[in-house]
Coordinates of C-alpha atoms in Angstrom, one line a residue:
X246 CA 19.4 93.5 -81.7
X247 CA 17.9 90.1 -81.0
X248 CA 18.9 87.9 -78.0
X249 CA 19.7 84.6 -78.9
X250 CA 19.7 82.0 -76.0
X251 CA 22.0 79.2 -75.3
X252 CA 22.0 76.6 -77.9
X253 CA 22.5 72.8 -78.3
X254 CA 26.2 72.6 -78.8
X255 CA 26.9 74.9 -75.6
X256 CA 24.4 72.5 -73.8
X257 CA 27.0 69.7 -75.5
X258 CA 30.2 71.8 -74.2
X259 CA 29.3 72.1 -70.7
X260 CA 27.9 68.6 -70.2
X261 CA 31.4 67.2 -71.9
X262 CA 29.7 65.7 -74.8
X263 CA 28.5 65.8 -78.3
X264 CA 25.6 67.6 -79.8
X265 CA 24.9 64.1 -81.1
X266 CA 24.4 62.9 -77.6
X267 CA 22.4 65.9 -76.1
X268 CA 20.0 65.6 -79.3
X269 CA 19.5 62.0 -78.1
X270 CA 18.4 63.0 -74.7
X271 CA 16.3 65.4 -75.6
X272 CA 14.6 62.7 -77.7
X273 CA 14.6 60.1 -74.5
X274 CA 16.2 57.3 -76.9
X275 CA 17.5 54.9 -74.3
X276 CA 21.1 54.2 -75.6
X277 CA 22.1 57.0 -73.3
X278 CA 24.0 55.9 -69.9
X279 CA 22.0 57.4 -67.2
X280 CA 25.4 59.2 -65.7
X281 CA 25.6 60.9 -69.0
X282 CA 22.1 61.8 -69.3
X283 CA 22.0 63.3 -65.8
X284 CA 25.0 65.3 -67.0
X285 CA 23.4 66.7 -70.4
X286 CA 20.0 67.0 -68.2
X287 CA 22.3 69.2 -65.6
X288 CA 23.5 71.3 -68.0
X289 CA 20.1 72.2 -69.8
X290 CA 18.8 73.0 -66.4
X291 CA 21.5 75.3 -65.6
X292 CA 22.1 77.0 -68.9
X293 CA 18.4 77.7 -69.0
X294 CA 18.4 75.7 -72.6
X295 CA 14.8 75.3 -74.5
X296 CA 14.7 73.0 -77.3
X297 CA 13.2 74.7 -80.3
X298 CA 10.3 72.1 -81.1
X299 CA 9.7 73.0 -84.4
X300 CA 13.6 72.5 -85.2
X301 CA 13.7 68.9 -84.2
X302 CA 10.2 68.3 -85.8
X303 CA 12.1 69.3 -89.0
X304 CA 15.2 66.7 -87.9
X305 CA 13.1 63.8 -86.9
X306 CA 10.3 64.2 -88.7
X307 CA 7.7 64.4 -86.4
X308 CA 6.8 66.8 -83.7
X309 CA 7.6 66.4 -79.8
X310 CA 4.1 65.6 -79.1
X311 CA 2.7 62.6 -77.7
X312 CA -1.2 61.7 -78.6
X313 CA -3.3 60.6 -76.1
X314 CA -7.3 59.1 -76.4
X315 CA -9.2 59.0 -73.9
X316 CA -12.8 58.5 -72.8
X317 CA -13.8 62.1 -71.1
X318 CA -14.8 61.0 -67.6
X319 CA -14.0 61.9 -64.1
X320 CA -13.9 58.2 -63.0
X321 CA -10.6 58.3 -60.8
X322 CA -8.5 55.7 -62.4
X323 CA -8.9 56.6 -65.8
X324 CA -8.5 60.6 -64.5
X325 CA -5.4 59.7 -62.4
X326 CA -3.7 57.6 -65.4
X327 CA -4.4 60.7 -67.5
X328 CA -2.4 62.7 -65.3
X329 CA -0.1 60.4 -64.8
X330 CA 0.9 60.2 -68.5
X331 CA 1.2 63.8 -69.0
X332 CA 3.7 63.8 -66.1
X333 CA 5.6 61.7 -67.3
X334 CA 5.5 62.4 -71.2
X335 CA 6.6 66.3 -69.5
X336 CA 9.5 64.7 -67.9
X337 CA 10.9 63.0 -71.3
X338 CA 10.5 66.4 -73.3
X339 CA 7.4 66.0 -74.8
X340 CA 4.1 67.7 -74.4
X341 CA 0.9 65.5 -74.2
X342 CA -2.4 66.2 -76.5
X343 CA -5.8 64.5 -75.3
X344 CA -8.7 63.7 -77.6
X345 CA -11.3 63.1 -75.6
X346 CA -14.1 60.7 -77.2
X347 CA -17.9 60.2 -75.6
X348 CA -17.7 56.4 -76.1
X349 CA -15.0 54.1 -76.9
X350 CA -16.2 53.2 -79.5
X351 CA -14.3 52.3 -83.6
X352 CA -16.0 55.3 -84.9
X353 CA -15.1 57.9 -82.1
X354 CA -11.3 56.4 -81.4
X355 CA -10.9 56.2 -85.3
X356 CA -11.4 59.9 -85.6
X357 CA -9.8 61.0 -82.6
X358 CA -6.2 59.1 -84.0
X359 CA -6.8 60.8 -87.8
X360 CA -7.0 63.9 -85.7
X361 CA -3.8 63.2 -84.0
X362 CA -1.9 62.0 -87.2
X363 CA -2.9 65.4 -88.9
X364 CA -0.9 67.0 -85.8
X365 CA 2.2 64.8 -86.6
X366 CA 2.1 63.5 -83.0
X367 CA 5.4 61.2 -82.1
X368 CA 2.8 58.2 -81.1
X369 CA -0.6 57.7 -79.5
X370 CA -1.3 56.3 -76.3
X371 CA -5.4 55.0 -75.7
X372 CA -6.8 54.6 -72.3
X373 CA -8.6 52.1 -73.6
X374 CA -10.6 50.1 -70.1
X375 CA -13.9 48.7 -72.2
X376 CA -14.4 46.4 -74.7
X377 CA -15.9 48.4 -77.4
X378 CA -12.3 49.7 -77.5
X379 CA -10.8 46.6 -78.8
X380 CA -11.8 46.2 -82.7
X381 CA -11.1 49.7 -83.0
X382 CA -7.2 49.4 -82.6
X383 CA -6.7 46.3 -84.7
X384 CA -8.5 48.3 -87.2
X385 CA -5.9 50.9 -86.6
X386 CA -2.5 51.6 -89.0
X387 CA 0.0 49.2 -88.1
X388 CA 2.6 52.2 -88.7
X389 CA 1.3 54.3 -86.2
X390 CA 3.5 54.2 -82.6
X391 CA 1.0 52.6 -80.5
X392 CA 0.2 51.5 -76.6
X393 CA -2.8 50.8 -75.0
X394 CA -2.8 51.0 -70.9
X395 CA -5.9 49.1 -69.6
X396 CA -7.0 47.6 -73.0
X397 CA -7.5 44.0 -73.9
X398 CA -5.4 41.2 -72.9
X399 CA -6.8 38.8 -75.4
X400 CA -5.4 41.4 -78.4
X401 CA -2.6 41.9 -80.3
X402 CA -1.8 44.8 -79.5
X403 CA 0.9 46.5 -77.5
X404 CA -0.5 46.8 -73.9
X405 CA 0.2 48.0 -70.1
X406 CA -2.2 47.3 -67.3
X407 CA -2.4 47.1 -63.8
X408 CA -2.8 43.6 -62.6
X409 CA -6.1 43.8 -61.8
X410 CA -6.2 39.9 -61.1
X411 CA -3.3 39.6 -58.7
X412 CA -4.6 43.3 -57.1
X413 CA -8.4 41.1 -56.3
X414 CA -6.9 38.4 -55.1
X415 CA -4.5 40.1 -52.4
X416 CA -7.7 41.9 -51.4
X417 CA -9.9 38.7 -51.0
X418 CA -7.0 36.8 -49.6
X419 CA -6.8 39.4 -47.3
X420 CA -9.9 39.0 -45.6
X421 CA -9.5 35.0 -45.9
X422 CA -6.5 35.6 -43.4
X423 CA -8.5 37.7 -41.1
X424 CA -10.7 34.5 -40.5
X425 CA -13.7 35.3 -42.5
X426 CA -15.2 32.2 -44.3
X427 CA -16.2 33.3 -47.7
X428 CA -16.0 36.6 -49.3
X429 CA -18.9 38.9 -51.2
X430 CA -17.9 41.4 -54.2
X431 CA -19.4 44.2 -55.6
X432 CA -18.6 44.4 -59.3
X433 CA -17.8 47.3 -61.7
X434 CA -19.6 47.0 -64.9
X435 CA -18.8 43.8 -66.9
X436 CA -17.5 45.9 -70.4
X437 CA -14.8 46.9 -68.3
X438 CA -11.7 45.0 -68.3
X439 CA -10.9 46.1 -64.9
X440 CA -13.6 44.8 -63.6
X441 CA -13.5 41.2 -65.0
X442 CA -10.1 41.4 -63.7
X443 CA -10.9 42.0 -60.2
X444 CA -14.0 39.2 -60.8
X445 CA -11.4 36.8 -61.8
X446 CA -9.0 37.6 -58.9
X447 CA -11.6 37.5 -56.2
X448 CA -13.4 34.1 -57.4
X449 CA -9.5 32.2 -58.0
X450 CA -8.5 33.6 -54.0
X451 CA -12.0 31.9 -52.8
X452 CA -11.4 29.1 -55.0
X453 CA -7.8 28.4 -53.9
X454 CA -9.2 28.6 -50.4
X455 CA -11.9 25.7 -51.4
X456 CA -14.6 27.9 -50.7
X457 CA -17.5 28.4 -53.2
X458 CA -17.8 32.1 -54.0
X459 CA -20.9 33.6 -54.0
X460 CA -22.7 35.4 -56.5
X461 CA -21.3 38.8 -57.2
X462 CA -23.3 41.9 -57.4
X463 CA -23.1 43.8 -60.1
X464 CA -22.4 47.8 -60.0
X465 CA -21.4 50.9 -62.2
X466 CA -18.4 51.9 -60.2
X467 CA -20.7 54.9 -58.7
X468 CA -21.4 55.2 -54.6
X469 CA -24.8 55.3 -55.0
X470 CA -24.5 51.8 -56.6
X471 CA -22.7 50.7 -53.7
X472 CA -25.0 52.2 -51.9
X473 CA -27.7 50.0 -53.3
X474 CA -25.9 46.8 -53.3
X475 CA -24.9 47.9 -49.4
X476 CA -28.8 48.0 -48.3
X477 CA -29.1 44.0 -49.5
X478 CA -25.8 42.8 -48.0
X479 CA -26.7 44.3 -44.7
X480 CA -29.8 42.6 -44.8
X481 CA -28.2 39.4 -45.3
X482 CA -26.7 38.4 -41.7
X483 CA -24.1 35.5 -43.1
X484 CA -22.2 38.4 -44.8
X485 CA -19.3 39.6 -42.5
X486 CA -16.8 40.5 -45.5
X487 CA -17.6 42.4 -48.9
X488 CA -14.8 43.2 -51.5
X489 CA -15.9 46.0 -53.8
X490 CA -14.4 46.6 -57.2
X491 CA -13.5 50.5 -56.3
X492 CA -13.6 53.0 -53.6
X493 CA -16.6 54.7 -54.3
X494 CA -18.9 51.4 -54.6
X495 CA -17.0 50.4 -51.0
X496 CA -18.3 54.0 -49.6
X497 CA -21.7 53.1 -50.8
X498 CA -21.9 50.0 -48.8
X499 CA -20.2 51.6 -45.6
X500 CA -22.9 54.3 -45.7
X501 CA -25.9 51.3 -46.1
X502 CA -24.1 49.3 -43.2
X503 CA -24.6 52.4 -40.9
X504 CA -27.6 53.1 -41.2
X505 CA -29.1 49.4 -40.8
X506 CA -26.8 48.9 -38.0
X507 CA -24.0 46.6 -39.2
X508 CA -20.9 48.1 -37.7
X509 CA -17.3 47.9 -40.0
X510 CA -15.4 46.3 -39.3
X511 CA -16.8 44.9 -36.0
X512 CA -19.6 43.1 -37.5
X513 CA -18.7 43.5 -41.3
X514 CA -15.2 44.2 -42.9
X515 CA -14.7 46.4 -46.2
X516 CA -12.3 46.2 -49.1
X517 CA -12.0 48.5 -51.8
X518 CA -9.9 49.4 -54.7
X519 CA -8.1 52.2 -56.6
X520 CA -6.8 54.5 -53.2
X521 CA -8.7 57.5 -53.7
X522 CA -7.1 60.3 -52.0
X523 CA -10.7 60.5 -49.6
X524 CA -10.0 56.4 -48.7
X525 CA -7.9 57.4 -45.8
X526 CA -10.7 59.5 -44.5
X527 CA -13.7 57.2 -44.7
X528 CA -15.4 56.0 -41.3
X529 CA -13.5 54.1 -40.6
X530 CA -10.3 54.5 -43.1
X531 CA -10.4 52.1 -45.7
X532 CA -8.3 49.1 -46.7
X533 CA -7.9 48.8 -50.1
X534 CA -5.4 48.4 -53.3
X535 CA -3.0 50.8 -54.1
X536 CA -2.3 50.6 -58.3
X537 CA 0.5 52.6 -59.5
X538 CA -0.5 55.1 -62.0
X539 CA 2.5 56.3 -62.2
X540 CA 4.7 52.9 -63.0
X541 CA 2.0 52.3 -65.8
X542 CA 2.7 56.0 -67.2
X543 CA 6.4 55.2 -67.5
X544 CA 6.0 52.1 -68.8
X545 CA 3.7 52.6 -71.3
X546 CA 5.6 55.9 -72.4
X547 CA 9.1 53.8 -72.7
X548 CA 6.9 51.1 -74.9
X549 CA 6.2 54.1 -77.3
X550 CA 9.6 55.7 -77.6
X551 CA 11.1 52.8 -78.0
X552 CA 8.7 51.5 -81.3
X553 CA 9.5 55.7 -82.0
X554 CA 12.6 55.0 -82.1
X555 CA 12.9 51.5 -83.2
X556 CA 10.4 52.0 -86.0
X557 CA 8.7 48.6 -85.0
X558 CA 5.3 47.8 -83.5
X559 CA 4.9 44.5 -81.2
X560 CA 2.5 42.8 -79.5
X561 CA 4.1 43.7 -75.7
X562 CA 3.3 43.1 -72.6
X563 CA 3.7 44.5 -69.5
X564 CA 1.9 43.9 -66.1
X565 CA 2.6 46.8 -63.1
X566 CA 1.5 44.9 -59.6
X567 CA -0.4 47.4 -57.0
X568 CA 0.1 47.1 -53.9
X569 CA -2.2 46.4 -50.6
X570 CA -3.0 49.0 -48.0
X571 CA -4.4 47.7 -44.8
X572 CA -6.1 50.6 -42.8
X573 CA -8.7 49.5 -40.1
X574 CA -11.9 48.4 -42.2
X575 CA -11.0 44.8 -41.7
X576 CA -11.3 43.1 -38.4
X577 CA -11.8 39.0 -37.5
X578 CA -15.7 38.1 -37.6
X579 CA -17.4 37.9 -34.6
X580 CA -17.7 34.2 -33.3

């Protein structure tokens, strides 16, 4: 004889409320007090209680799955806001499916969404950081549950980013305060949105400061390109700060420093961005900005349950700040 588990409505009797009401937990909409969803979330946990997926697919149409494009790269911020999203997405009752694409690209996001529409996801989430992204979703179906995290600002289309702008400036500003007179950058690559972010925030802190900023130097977000851009900044002896777009550009320059002799941050300080796990670890630890991957995976997933739910689209927006971390690769110049 089979064994049938609990169910919904003894979910609904324990927790003191309907099944109406545990159904809308389970399908995160957000006219749920938080007391009572803590309740209904209680009792699940301690009846053991599995939602059958295929059961509420029938009820609400679609299935409990959350689409996600995303360029396949190991680059750490796209990576970490990957991980990030399936967290969270796992934490509202919904399982996360990634179509990876080669390039960003209107052909290769195109297909990857048909693919996820086949599947019946809930919505579709696209990590979408370069600008060969942006035609591609205003060529999408303005019926499809949609949020881009890193896409476009100039678009209308529902977006969440990391303030890339006010995350430079912080950095730059940073190293103003230590007493350095103007500050160099290493870029990212220019199609990145995050990169002419971090341009714009470095040049409007030197700006503000009434300083001329210097010409940036371009990069590819790699440490060998830092490295590269490290051996000609240590050759210049009027540089005594450099702001670099990432961590792995900044551990690029800190290895050409060393070996021509410029010490950091005695002679030259170093900022970086993104807080890789290793930043803490470099010679010496690095200062650098701290986004929150996680902030941008809740927010982007309560922008899609709630057009889900809502049945509405929207150009939103919605900003998540990161946050400095001063370790000891900045110092005053020498005088």
């Amino acid at each position: 004889m089979a064994v049938h588990g609990p169910a919904m409505t003894d979910v609904a009797r324990l927790a003191g409320v309907s099944h109406q009401t545990v159904s809308r937990v389970l399908n995160g909409h957000p006219n749920v007090r938080e007391q009572t969803r803590l309740r209904v979330r209680a009792a699940i946990a301690e009846l053991g209680y599995r939602p059958n997926g295929a059961a509420r697919a029938l009820v609400t149409g679609r299935s409990q799955v959350i689409g996600v494009v995303a360029q396949n790269t190991t680059l750490y911020g796209p990576a970490s806001l990957l991980a990030a999203l399936e967290q969270t997405a796992a934490e509202e009752g919904f399982a996360v499916s990634v179509g990876s694409v080669r390039n960003l690209d209107h052909r290769s996001i195109s297909a990857a969404v048909e693919r996820h529409l086949s599947h019946r996801v809930a919505g579709i989430v696209v990590i979408a950081p370069v600008e060969s992204a942006g035609e591609a979703l205003e060529r999408l179906p303005k019926d499809v549950p949609l949020v881009t995290v890193d896409g476009d600002p100039s678009r209308p289309v529902p977006l969440v980013t990391v303030d890339q702008v006010a995350g430079a400036r912080a950095a730059t500003q940073h190293l103003l305060d230590a007493g350095h007179r103007t500050v160099w950058h290493v870029s990212g690559p220019t199609d990145w949105f995050d990169s002419v972010g971090r341009i714009d925030g470095w040049r409007q802190a030197l700006l503000a400061a009434g300083l001329d900023p210097p010409p940036p130097m371009p990069g590819d977000w790699s440490a060998a390109s830092g490295y590269r851009c490290g051996q000609m900044l240590a050759r210049m002896p009027e540089v005594t700060a450099v702001f670099t777009a990432n961590d792995h550009l900044a551990l690029g320059v800190l290895r050409a420093l060393h070996e021509f002799g410029r010490r950091v941050p005695h002679e030259i300080s170093v900022v970086g961005f993104d807080d890789v796990p290793e930043a803490a670890y470099f010679i010496p630890p690095l200062t650098t900005v701290r986004p929150d991957f996680d902030a941008v995976a809740r927010a982007s997933l309560q922008m899609l349950l709630s057009q889900i739910e809502s049945g509405t689209g929207g150009a939103l927006r919605q900003t998540i700040a990161p946050a400095l971390v001063a370790r000891e690769s900045v110092a005053p110049p020498r005088r």
